[in-house]
mmCIF file of C-alpha atoms and ligand atoms in Angstrom:
data_model
loop_
_atom_site.group_PDB
_atom_site.id
_atom_site.type_symbol
_atom_site.label_atom_id
_atom_site.label_comp_id
_atom_site.label_asym_id
_atom_site.label_seq_id
_atom_site.Cartn_x
_atom_site.Cartn_y
_atom_site.Cartn_z
ATOM 1 C CA UNK D 18 0.000 0.000 0.000
ATOM 2 C CA UNK D 19 0.976 3.675 -0.448
ATOM 3 C CA UNK D 20 0.957 5.187 3.045
ATOM 4 C CA UNK D 21 1.209 8.896 3.803
ATOM 5 C CA UNK D 22 2.887 9.473 7.189
ATOM 6 C CA UNK D 23 2.531 13.028 8.468
ATOM 7 C CA UNK D 24 5.218 13.896 11.034
ATOM 8 C CA UNK D 25 7.087 10.869 9.691
ATOM 9 C CA UNK D 26 10.536 12.163 10.699
ATOM 10 C CA UNK D 27 9.601 12.483 14.371
ATOM 11 C CA UNK D 28 10.404 9.951 17.107
ATOM 12 C CA UNK D 29 7.410 7.610 16.725
ATOM 13 C CA UNK D 30 6.839 8.577 13.076
ATOM 14 C CA UNK D 31 10.339 7.554 11.950
ATOM 15 C CA UNK D 32 10.105 4.157 13.652
ATOM 16 C CA UNK D 33 6.692 3.631 12.051
ATOM 17 C CA UNK D 34 8.007 4.568 8.577
ATOM 18 C CA UNK D 35 10.730 1.965 9.079
ATOM 19 C CA UNK D 36 8.203 -0.708 10.093
ATOM 20 C CA UNK D 37 6.066 0.107 7.021
ATOM 21 C CA UNK D 38 9.060 -0.089 4.663
ATOM 22 C CA UNK D 39 10.104 -3.408 6.187
ATOM 23 C CA UNK D 40 6.578 -4.671 5.481
ATOM 24 C CA UNK D 41 7.034 -3.740 1.801
ATOM 25 C CA UNK D 42 4.790 -0.663 1.731
ATOM 26 C CA UNK D 43 5.591 2.576 -0.115
ATOM 27 C CA UNK D 44 5.937 5.499 2.296
ATOM 28 C CA UNK D 45 5.403 9.204 1.625
ATOM 29 C CA UNK D 46 6.443 11.520 4.468
ATOM 30 C CA UNK D 47 5.025 15.005 5.050
ATOM 31 C CA UNK D 48 6.942 16.825 7.779
ATOM 32 C CA UNK D 49 7.703 20.532 8.419
ATOM 33 C CA UNK D 50 10.948 19.716 10.327
ATOM 34 C CA UNK D 51 9.884 21.950 13.252
ATOM 35 C CA UNK D 52 10.533 19.072 15.676
ATOM 36 C CA UNK D 53 12.603 16.698 13.534
ATOM 37 C CA UNK D 54 15.769 16.530 11.425
ATOM 38 C CA UNK D 55 16.296 15.791 7.722
ATOM 39 C CA UNK D 56 19.140 13.423 8.716
ATOM 40 C CA UNK D 57 16.459 11.069 10.060
ATOM 41 C CA UNK D 58 15.237 10.535 6.479
ATOM 42 C CA UNK D 59 18.679 9.274 5.420
ATOM 43 C CA UNK D 60 18.918 7.077 8.513
ATOM 44 C CA UNK D 61 15.528 5.457 7.795
ATOM 45 C CA UNK D 62 16.689 4.750 4.219
ATOM 46 C CA UNK D 63 19.985 3.346 5.517
ATOM 47 C CA UNK D 64 18.337 0.963 8.009
ATOM 48 C CA UNK D 65 15.579 -0.190 5.625
ATOM 49 C CA UNK D 66 17.823 -0.141 2.568
ATOM 50 C CA UNK D 67 14.831 1.322 0.748
ATOM 51 C CA UNK D 68 13.793 4.768 -0.409
ATOM 52 C CA UNK D 69 10.797 6.868 0.662
ATOM 53 C CA UNK D 70 9.326 10.152 -0.576
ATOM 54 C CA UNK D 71 9.716 13.258 1.535
ATOM 55 C CA UNK D 72 7.822 16.568 1.311
ATOM 56 C CA UNK D 73 8.707 19.432 3.661
ATOM 57 C CA UNK D 74 5.240 20.810 4.252
ATOM 58 C CA UNK D 75 3.121 22.240 7.041
ATOM 59 C CA UNK D 76 0.282 19.745 7.297
ATOM 60 C CA UNK D 77 -2.124 22.456 8.465
ATOM 61 C CA UNK D 78 -1.673 24.124 5.047
ATOM 62 C CA UNK D 79 -4.346 22.520 2.840
ATOM 63 C CA UNK D 80 -2.776 23.691 -0.449
ATOM 64 C CA UNK D 81 0.616 22.115 0.289
ATOM 65 C CA UNK D 82 -0.980 18.842 1.347
ATOM 66 C CA UNK D 83 -3.138 18.876 -1.806
ATOM 67 C CA UNK D 84 0.006 18.698 -3.967
ATOM 68 C CA UNK D 85 0.866 15.343 -2.375
ATOM 69 C CA UNK D 86 -2.586 13.827 -2.809
ATOM 70 C CA UNK D 87 -2.836 14.979 -6.417
ATOM 71 C CA UNK D 88 0.529 13.376 -7.283
ATOM 72 C CA UNK D 89 0.294 10.007 -5.430
ATOM 73 C CA UNK D 90 -2.508 7.417 -5.064
ATOM 74 C CA UNK D 91 -2.717 7.218 -1.235
ATOM 75 C CA UNK D 92 -4.207 4.053 0.344
ATOM 76 C CA UNK D 93 -3.878 5.057 3.989
ATOM 77 C CA UNK D 94 -2.730 7.888 6.255
ATOM 78 C CA UNK D 95 -1.000 7.810 9.621
ATOM 79 C CA UNK D 96 -1.244 11.289 11.103
ATOM 80 C CA UNK D 97 1.514 12.024 13.646
ATOM 81 C CA UNK D 98 2.196 15.690 12.781
ATOM 82 C CA UNK D 99 1.443 17.928 15.753
ATOM 83 C CA UNK D 100 2.909 19.851 18.673
ATOM 84 C CA UNK D 101 3.352 17.646 21.758
ATOM 85 C CA UNK D 102 5.122 19.367 24.659
ATOM 86 C CA UNK D 103 2.813 19.663 27.678
ATOM 87 C CA UNK D 104 4.626 22.612 29.286
ATOM 88 C CA UNK D 105 4.853 24.516 25.979
ATOM 89 C CA UNK D 106 1.128 23.969 25.407
ATOM 90 C CA UNK D 107 0.364 25.782 28.679
ATOM 91 C CA UNK D 108 2.551 28.716 27.510
ATOM 92 C CA UNK D 109 1.232 28.847 23.897
ATOM 93 C CA UNK D 110 -2.258 27.270 23.920
ATOM 94 C CA UNK D 111 -3.412 28.970 20.685
ATOM 95 C CA UNK D 112 -0.483 27.503 18.715
ATOM 96 C CA UNK D 113 -1.413 24.056 20.015
ATOM 97 C CA UNK D 114 -5.120 24.341 19.253
ATOM 98 C CA UNK D 115 -4.496 25.856 15.813
ATOM 99 C CA UNK D 116 -1.739 23.485 14.730
ATOM 100 C CA UNK D 117 -3.146 20.237 16.120
ATOM 101 C CA UNK D 118 -6.792 20.792 15.209
ATOM 102 C CA UNK D 119 -6.328 22.399 11.768
ATOM 103 C CA UNK D 120 -3.795 19.768 10.639
ATOM 104 C CA UNK D 121 -6.234 17.011 11.659
ATOM 105 C CA UNK D 122 -9.159 18.695 9.868
ATOM 106 C CA UNK D 123 -7.030 19.153 6.711
ATOM 107 C CA UNK D 124 -5.977 15.491 6.757
ATOM 108 C CA UNK D 125 -9.597 14.346 7.200
ATOM 109 C CA UNK D 126 -10.681 16.651 4.354
ATOM 110 C CA UNK D 127 -8.053 15.075 2.072
ATOM 111 C CA UNK D 128 -9.359 11.605 2.997
ATOM 112 C CA UNK D 129 -12.852 12.652 1.880
ATOM 113 C CA UNK D 130 -11.682 14.431 -1.274
ATOM 114 C CA UNK D 131 -9.389 11.588 -2.425
ATOM 115 C CA UNK D 132 -11.427 8.715 -0.971
ATOM 116 C CA UNK D 133 -8.623 7.491 1.346
ATOM 117 C CA UNK D 134 -10.491 4.940 3.441
ATOM 118 C CA UNK D 135 -7.957 4.304 6.236
ATOM 119 C CA UNK D 136 -6.946 7.034 8.684
ATOM 120 C CA UNK D 137 -4.902 6.396 11.831
ATOM 121 C CA UNK D 138 -4.549 9.218 14.345
ATOM 122 C CA UNK D 139 -1.760 9.633 16.889
ATOM 123 C CA UNK D 140 -3.464 10.355 20.192
ATOM 124 C CA UNK D 141 -2.155 10.147 23.728
ATOM 125 C CA UNK D 142 -2.900 8.746 27.182
ATOM 126 C CA UNK D 143 -2.920 12.382 28.256
ATOM 127 C CA UNK D 144 -6.576 12.510 27.180
ATOM 128 C CA UNK D 145 -7.454 10.353 30.223
ATOM 129 C CA UNK D 146 -6.394 13.149 32.556
ATOM 130 C CA UNK D 147 -6.583 12.388 36.261
ATOM 131 C CA UNK D 148 -8.750 9.272 35.975
ATOM 132 C CA UNK D 149 -8.137 6.134 38.017
ATOM 133 C CA UNK D 150 -5.577 3.804 36.298
ATOM 134 C CA UNK D 151 -5.686 1.333 34.573
ATOM 135 C CA UNK D 152 -7.259 3.330 31.749
ATOM 136 C CA UNK D 153 -9.872 1.721 29.505
ATOM 137 C CA UNK D 154 -10.870 3.110 26.097
ATOM 138 C CA UNK D 155 -14.477 3.237 27.320
ATOM 139 C CA UNK D 156 -13.630 5.854 29.974
ATOM 140 C CA UNK D 157 -15.850 8.698 28.808
ATOM 141 C CA UNK D 158 -15.081 11.485 31.274
ATOM 142 C CA UNK D 159 -11.850 12.623 29.581
ATOM 143 C CA UNK D 160 -10.573 15.170 32.088
ATOM 144 C CA UNK D 161 -7.468 16.608 30.425
ATOM 145 C CA UNK D 162 -5.078 18.738 32.481
ATOM 146 C CA UNK D 163 -3.356 20.834 29.774
ATOM 147 C CA UNK D 164 -3.977 22.365 26.294
ATOM 148 C CA UNK D 165 -1.888 19.652 24.602
ATOM 149 C CA UNK D 166 -4.075 16.898 26.034
ATOM 150 C CA UNK D 167 -7.207 18.937 25.363
ATOM 151 C CA UNK D 168 -6.183 19.427 21.715
ATOM 152 C CA UNK D 169 -5.807 15.641 21.353
ATOM 153 C CA UNK D 170 -9.215 15.046 22.961
ATOM 154 C CA UNK D 171 -10.760 17.632 20.605
ATOM 155 C CA UNK D 172 -9.113 15.990 17.567
ATOM 156 C CA UNK D 173 -10.604 12.674 18.695
ATOM 157 C CA UNK D 174 -14.070 14.209 18.807
ATOM 158 C CA UNK D 175 -13.578 15.755 15.354
ATOM 159 C CA UNK D 176 -12.560 12.360 13.924
ATOM 160 C CA UNK D 177 -15.502 10.596 15.600
ATOM 161 C CA UNK D 178 -17.900 12.963 13.814
ATOM 162 C CA UNK D 179 -15.900 12.635 10.584
ATOM 163 C CA UNK D 180 -16.151 8.821 10.779
ATOM 164 C CA UNK D 181 -19.895 8.993 11.451
ATOM 165 C CA UNK D 182 -20.382 11.047 8.260
ATOM 166 C CA UNK D 183 -18.209 8.610 6.253
ATOM 167 C CA UNK D 184 -19.388 5.127 7.406
ATOM 168 C CA UNK D 185 -17.307 3.285 4.792
ATOM 169 C CA UNK D 186 -14.091 4.787 6.221
ATOM 170 C CA UNK D 187 -11.902 3.080 8.868
ATOM 171 C CA UNK D 188 -10.637 5.552 11.473
ATOM 172 C CA UNK D 189 -8.255 4.382 14.203
ATOM 173 C CA UNK D 190 -7.422 6.522 17.236
ATOM 174 C CA UNK D 191 -4.300 5.181 18.957
ATOM 175 C CA UNK D 192 -3.667 6.438 22.509
ATOM 176 C CA UNK D 193 0.028 6.077 23.283
ATOM 177 C CA UNK D 194 1.334 5.764 26.790
ATOM 178 C CA UNK D 195 5.023 6.550 27.386
ATOM 179 C CA UNK D 196 7.187 5.663 24.372
ATOM 180 C CA UNK D 197 10.902 5.037 25.108
ATOM 181 C CA UNK D 198 13.700 3.014 23.495
ATOM 182 C CA UNK D 199 15.080 3.218 19.945
ATOM 183 C CA UNK D 200 15.815 1.050 16.925
ATOM 184 C CA UNK D 201 18.711 -1.341 17.681
ATOM 185 C CA UNK D 202 20.872 0.370 15.024
ATOM 186 C CA UNK D 203 20.888 3.512 17.252
ATOM 187 C CA UNK D 204 20.483 5.555 14.039
ATOM 188 C CA UNK D 205 16.979 6.778 14.971
ATOM 189 C CA UNK D 206 15.614 7.546 18.422
ATOM 190 C CA UNK D 207 14.241 10.243 20.712
ATOM 191 C CA UNK D 208 16.423 13.342 20.329
ATOM 192 C CA UNK D 209 14.490 16.297 21.784
ATOM 193 C CA UNK D 210 15.824 19.822 21.174
ATOM 194 C CA UNK D 211 17.265 21.504 24.305
ATOM 195 C CA UNK D 212 16.882 20.169 27.854
ATOM 196 C CA UNK D 213 14.568 17.108 27.684
ATOM 197 C CA UNK D 214 11.136 17.338 29.332
ATOM 198 C CA UNK D 215 10.614 13.584 29.353
ATOM 199 C CA UNK D 216 12.171 11.190 31.842
ATOM 200 C CA UNK D 217 14.096 8.777 29.602
ATOM 201 C CA UNK D 218 15.970 11.291 27.406
ATOM 202 C CA UNK D 219 16.844 13.254 30.562
ATOM 203 C CA UNK D 220 18.054 10.059 32.230
ATOM 204 C CA UNK D 221 20.249 9.041 29.272
ATOM 205 C CA UNK D 222 21.835 12.521 29.214
ATOM 206 C CA UNK D 223 22.661 12.120 32.928
ATOM 207 C CA UNK D 224 24.179 8.702 32.109
ATOM 208 C CA UNK D 225 26.264 10.376 29.403
ATOM 209 C CA UNK D 226 27.390 13.138 31.777
ATOM 210 C CA UNK D 227 25.688 15.874 29.738
ATOM 211 C CA UNK D 228 23.416 16.612 32.737
ATOM 212 C CA UNK D 229 24.588 16.421 36.368
ATOM 213 C CA UNK D 230 21.774 14.506 38.051
ATOM 214 C CA UNK D 231 18.156 13.506 37.558
ATOM 215 C CA UNK D 232 15.513 15.512 39.413
ATOM 216 C CA UNK D 233 12.686 13.251 40.516
ATOM 217 C CA UNK D 234 9.495 15.325 40.535
ATOM 218 C CA UNK D 235 8.010 14.294 43.872
ATOM 219 C CA UNK D 236 8.161 11.145 45.985
ATOM 220 C CA UNK D 237 4.922 11.724 47.895
ATOM 221 C CA UNK D 238 2.431 10.305 45.382
ATOM 222 C CA UNK D 239 0.091 7.467 46.459
ATOM 223 C CA UNK D 240 2.192 4.903 44.522
ATOM 224 C CA UNK D 241 4.418 1.906 45.301
ATOM 225 C CA UNK D 242 7.399 4.115 46.294
ATOM 226 C CA UNK D 243 5.907 7.625 46.136
ATOM 227 C CA UNK D 244 7.273 8.459 42.663
ATOM 228 C CA UNK D 245 5.163 8.804 39.498
ATOM 229 C CA UNK D 246 4.022 5.578 37.823
ATOM 230 C CA UNK D 247 3.786 5.380 34.015
ATOM 231 C CA UNK D 248 3.266 2.749 31.319
ATOM 232 C CA UNK D 249 6.493 2.589 29.277
ATOM 233 C CA UNK D 250 6.291 1.034 25.811
ATOM 234 C CA UNK D 251 9.150 0.372 23.370
ATOM 235 C CA UNK D 252 8.855 2.677 20.349
ATOM 236 C CA UNK D 253 9.400 -0.318 18.040
ATOM 237 C CA UNK D 254 6.380 -2.059 19.629
ATOM 238 C CA UNK D 255 4.437 1.157 19.191
ATOM 239 C CA UNK D 256 5.427 1.254 15.501
ATOM 240 C CA UNK D 257 4.286 -2.360 15.121
ATOM 241 C CA UNK D 258 0.954 -1.329 16.654
ATOM 242 C CA UNK D 259 0.410 1.101 13.760
ATOM 243 C CA UNK D 260 1.104 -1.589 11.172
ATOM 244 C CA UNK D 261 -1.315 -3.948 12.977
ATOM 245 C CA UNK D 262 -3.938 -1.171 12.991
ATOM 246 C CA UNK D 263 -3.466 -0.657 9.238
ATOM 247 C CA UNK D 264 -4.147 -4.354 8.653
ATOM 248 C CA UNK D 265 -6.905 -4.982 11.196
ATOM 249 C CA UNK D 266 -8.878 -1.741 11.402
ATOM 250 C CA UNK D 267 -12.543 -2.328 10.588
ATOM 251 C CA UNK D 268 -14.941 0.264 9.116
ATOM 252 C CA UNK D 269 -16.100 2.952 11.548
ATOM 253 C CA UNK D 270 -14.260 4.624 14.427
ATOM 254 C CA UNK D 271 -12.088 2.572 16.801
ATOM 255 C CA UNK D 272 -10.021 3.708 19.808
ATOM 256 C CA UNK D 273 -7.088 1.661 21.180
ATOM 257 C CA UNK D 274 -4.632 1.969 24.062
ATOM 258 C CA UNK D 275 -1.080 1.220 22.969
ATOM 259 C CA UNK D 276 0.898 0.534 26.126
ATOM 260 C CA UNK D 277 2.621 -2.354 27.901
ATOM 261 C CA UNK D 278 -0.255 -2.664 30.385
ATOM 262 C CA UNK D 279 2.249 -2.379 33.258
ATOM 263 C CA UNK D 280 2.953 0.560 35.607
ATOM 264 C CA UNK D 281 6.592 1.443 36.419
ATOM 265 C CA UNK D 282 7.636 4.108 38.957
ATOM 266 C CA UNK D 283 10.449 6.596 38.342
ATOM 267 C CA UNK D 284 12.652 4.832 40.923
ATOM 268 C CA UNK D 285 11.896 1.444 39.323
ATOM 269 C CA UNK D 286 12.879 2.814 35.907
ATOM 270 C CA UNK D 287 16.152 4.165 37.319
ATOM 271 C CA UNK D 288 16.867 0.737 38.843
ATOM 272 C CA UNK D 289 16.094 -0.985 35.532
ATOM 273 C CA UNK D 290 18.332 1.444 33.641
ATOM 274 C CA UNK D 291 21.224 0.918 36.087
ATOM 275 C CA UNK D 292 20.785 -2.858 35.801
ATOM 276 C CA UNK D 293 20.664 -2.747 31.993
ATOM 277 C CA UNK D 294 23.628 -0.412 31.516
ATOM 278 C CA UNK D 295 25.698 -0.854 34.718
ATOM 279 C CA UNK D 296 25.723 2.972 34.965
ATOM 280 C CA UNK D 297 24.893 4.652 38.275
ATOM 281 C CA UNK D 298 22.307 7.467 37.963
ATOM 282 C CA UNK D 299 22.641 10.257 40.579
ATOM 283 C CA UNK D 300 19.297 11.851 41.455
ATOM 284 C CA UNK D 301 17.621 14.218 43.904
ATOM 285 C CA UNK D 302 13.996 14.431 44.959
ATOM 286 C CA UNK D 303 12.450 17.838 44.144
ATOM 287 C CA UNK D 304 8.893 19.196 44.182
ATOM 288 C CA UNK D 305 6.118 17.710 42.083
ATOM 289 C CA UNK D 306 5.837 19.020 38.492
ATOM 290 C CA UNK D 307 2.576 20.976 37.930
ATOM 291 C CA UNK D 308 0.103 18.986 35.843
ATOM 292 C CA UNK D 309 1.610 15.572 36.655
ATOM 293 C CA UNK D 310 -0.681 12.776 37.799
ATOM 294 C CA UNK D 311 0.315 9.971 40.198
ATOM 295 C CA UNK D 312 -0.390 6.888 38.074
ATOM 296 C CA UNK D 313 -1.040 6.254 34.390
ATOM 297 C CA UNK D 314 -1.082 2.839 32.790
ATOM 298 C CA UNK D 315 -3.178 1.061 30.176
ATOM 299 C CA UNK D 316 -5.582 -1.779 29.929
ATOM 300 C CA UNK D 317 -4.541 -3.082 26.471
ATOM 301 C CA UNK D 318 -6.952 -6.026 26.037
ATOM 302 C CA UNK D 319 -8.807 -4.306 23.195
ATOM 303 C CA UNK D 320 -5.685 -3.680 21.058
ATOM 304 C CA UNK D 321 -4.310 -7.128 21.904
ATOM 305 C CA UNK D 322 -7.510 -8.786 20.671
ATOM 306 C CA UNK D 323 -8.809 -6.598 17.835
ATOM 307 C CA UNK D 324 -5.466 -5.465 16.376
ATOM 308 C CA UNK D 325 -3.763 -8.793 17.146
ATOM 309 C CA UNK D 326 -0.994 -6.665 18.716
ATOM 310 C CA UNK D 327 1.146 -7.742 21.696
ATOM 311 C CA UNK D 328 4.218 -5.658 22.703
ATOM 312 C CA UNK D 329 7.347 -7.837 22.795
ATOM 313 C CA UNK D 330 10.171 -5.770 24.360
ATOM 314 C CA UNK D 331 10.694 -5.581 28.129
ATOM 315 C CA UNK D 332 11.853 -2.677 30.304
ATOM 316 C CA UNK D 333 15.529 -3.709 30.279
ATOM 317 C CA UNK D 334 15.486 -3.757 26.461
ATOM 318 C CA UNK D 335 13.860 -0.326 26.413
ATOM 319 C CA UNK D 336 16.612 1.005 28.719
ATOM 320 C CA UNK D 337 19.420 -0.667 26.748
ATOM 321 C CA UNK D 338 18.113 0.660 23.412
ATOM 322 C CA UNK D 339 17.586 4.184 24.765
ATOM 323 C CA UNK D 340 21.132 4.203 26.129
ATOM 324 C CA UNK D 341 22.654 2.848 22.898
ATOM 325 C CA UNK D 342 20.966 5.668 20.925
ATOM 326 C CA UNK D 343 22.145 8.363 23.368
ATOM 327 C CA UNK D 344 25.704 6.990 23.411
ATOM 328 C CA UNK D 345 25.726 6.981 19.612
ATOM 329 C CA UNK D 346 24.886 10.718 19.381
HETATM 330 C C1 WQD F 9 7.259 10.496 33.283
HETATM 331 C C2 WQD F 9 7.426 10.452 34.807
HETATM 332 C C3 WQD F 9 7.383 12.603 35.839
HETATM 333 C C4 WQD F 9 11.099 14.007 33.938
HETATM 334 C C5 WQD F 9 4.389 13.073 28.691
HETATM 335 C C6 WQD F 9 3.201 13.688 28.013
HETATM 336 C C7 WQD F 9 2.478 12.628 27.219
HETATM 337 C C8 WQD F 9 3.416 11.939 26.276
HETATM 338 C C9 WQD F 9 4.593 11.366 27.033
HETATM 339 C C10 WQD F 9 3.128 13.014 24.155
HETATM 340 C C11 WQD F 9 6.493 11.403 35.535
HETATM 341 C C12 WQD F 9 8.765 11.953 36.015
HETATM 342 C C13 WQD F 9 10.009 13.240 34.323
HETATM 343 C C14 WQD F 9 12.093 14.337 34.891
HETATM 344 C C15 WQD F 9 10.861 13.120 36.562
HETATM 345 N N1 WQD F 9 3.847 12.838 25.276
HETATM 346 N N2 WQD F 9 9.894 12.809 35.615
HETATM 347 N N3 WQD F 9 11.933 13.879 36.191
HETATM 348 O O1 WQD F 9 4.581 13.405 31.727
HETATM 349 O O2 WQD F 9 4.080 10.897 31.769
HETATM 350 O O3 WQD F 9 3.950 12.136 29.617
HETATM 351 O O4 WQD F 9 5.216 12.458 27.733
HETATM 352 O O5 WQD F 9 2.165 12.418 23.783
HETATM 353 O O6 WQD F 9 1.445 13.262 26.506
HETATM 354 O O7 WQD F 9 2.315 14.147 29.023
HETATM 355 O O8 WQD F 9 6.166 11.732 30.642
HETATM 356 O O9 WQD F 9 8.574 11.384 30.737
HETATM 357 O O10 WQD F 9 7.669 13.701 31.225
HETATM 358 O O11 WQD F 9 7.332 11.871 32.896
HETATM 359 O O12 WQD F 9 10.733 12.726 37.749
HETATM 360 O O13 WQD F 9 13.111 15.036 34.618
HETATM 361 O O14 WQD F 9 8.761 10.840 35.143
HETATM 362 O O15 WQD F 9 6.995 13.273 37.038
HETATM 363 O O16 WQD F 9 6.098 10.784 36.766
HETATM 364 P P1 WQD F 9 4.650 12.073 31.061
HETATM 365 P P2 WQD F 9 7.513 12.231 31.330
#
């Protein structure tokens, strides 16, 4: 199939492009490079030993996206393109609402105009807000805690209405938990600009000596050891989840949790990283980070059953692969 991947040079997007190429699909990437690097395109080609089309476009710009659809027969779209930093979304909410909602509306419009029957949307566990974990897809009261999460919840609602007006279309909403790890080649991985917001890239930079010590945001949560609990999932398993969705998505709108189904605390992740890499991670306990919740992990029965998708990589592998990528850069 010819698959358009918006945001295909980003962290999850690049690993998904690789998985699609390895499955023999043709991949067209639309990415504005605001949060990604052109070098990633060459690295995907190097790993897959295959080529893929790249268009530097802003996906919220309907005219620029039109040029792609009018030049290629597209069989499916995986829409990753969007802004995704929680803290930044609090500072610049209008950018987040404009970028994330308009790009999703433009992509859905292209599906209608060019009769592209499969659309997969990159959503996030953030839409669950401060619900009680484990999170089920049927949880209706989405209580988001920041504009980023709210923009994802709004995009979901837009796509639900879009799917209802196009009953022959298959629309998949994939809610990711916490992606970490990297392809074993260490050529692609999570390389945020500036000081990392997320735990794993911060941790690997401490391991490398780029940052002095890890600050643990609070140890007074109602969790196993007081530190925040999250559901970490290997980015390669997440990429495989998108391929499974492409193959198994039925007509209509379908929402799936893509996580490991296990909760891991910050201290447990540090211990796993030290065990996997034999590197000691200095840390200090500081105040809670505003907007953080205590526990977030997935019930993944629905994706396991309907998408025939089971994550394969364990926490030690995720730590080893994250470290190999950091060491390589
Ligand atoms: C994980 C845990 C922190 C950094 C975010 C987005 C989510 C998704 C994934 C896009 C928490 C603790 C972190 C640090 C720490 N992104 N922590 N010190 O906040 O669960 O999810 O990224 O879709 O939408 O919300 O991920 O990695 O920032 O935090 O103690 O320096 O690690 O408190 O408990 P989070 P995270």
